[in-house]
XYZ file of C-alpha atoms in Angstrom:
48
model
C 132.409 58.250 62.268
C 131.245 55.536 64.445
C 129.461 58.305 66.670
C 127.485 59.432 63.836
C 126.330 56.063 62.687
C 125.344 55.007 66.323
C 123.548 58.359 66.630
C 121.632 57.930 63.500
C 120.442 54.282 64.312
C 118.704 55.316 67.578
C 118.477 58.444 69.683
C 120.773 57.836 72.657
C 120.031 59.467 75.929
C 122.330 62.488 77.000
C 124.967 60.553 78.802
C 125.409 57.855 76.237
C 125.788 60.626 73.564
C 128.455 62.512 75.575
C 130.338 59.235 76.230
C 130.167 58.240 72.629
C 131.312 61.897 71.576
C 134.268 61.694 74.114
C 135.328 58.316 72.836
C 135.878 59.670 69.290
C 138.621 62.028 70.516
C 141.752 61.559 68.699
C 144.248 63.528 70.971
C 144.431 64.915 74.547
C 143.618 68.417 72.910
C 140.676 67.007 70.961
C 139.380 65.297 74.298
C 139.762 68.654 76.191
C 137.898 70.617 73.455
C 135.189 68.086 73.563
C 134.696 68.051 77.185
C 134.406 72.070 76.851
C 131.799 71.562 74.116
C 129.758 69.387 76.449
C 130.301 71.593 79.460
C 128.668 74.388 77.080
C 125.647 72.341 76.459
C 126.252 70.634 73.233
C 123.882 67.661 74.308
C 121.536 69.811 76.445
C 118.621 68.979 74.190
C 118.951 65.369 74.843
C 116.833 63.635 77.431
C 118.547 61.775 80.317
């Protein structure tokens, strides 16, 4: 939830968005899934 609120306040650069997204992981499995999503280009449209 914090990730969404932070994202809506201001558009972060790609690295900030990736780190915020990873920090919201609730388990090791969730973290690994999120890492795969990022590697697949989830935030590729953001600058930075």
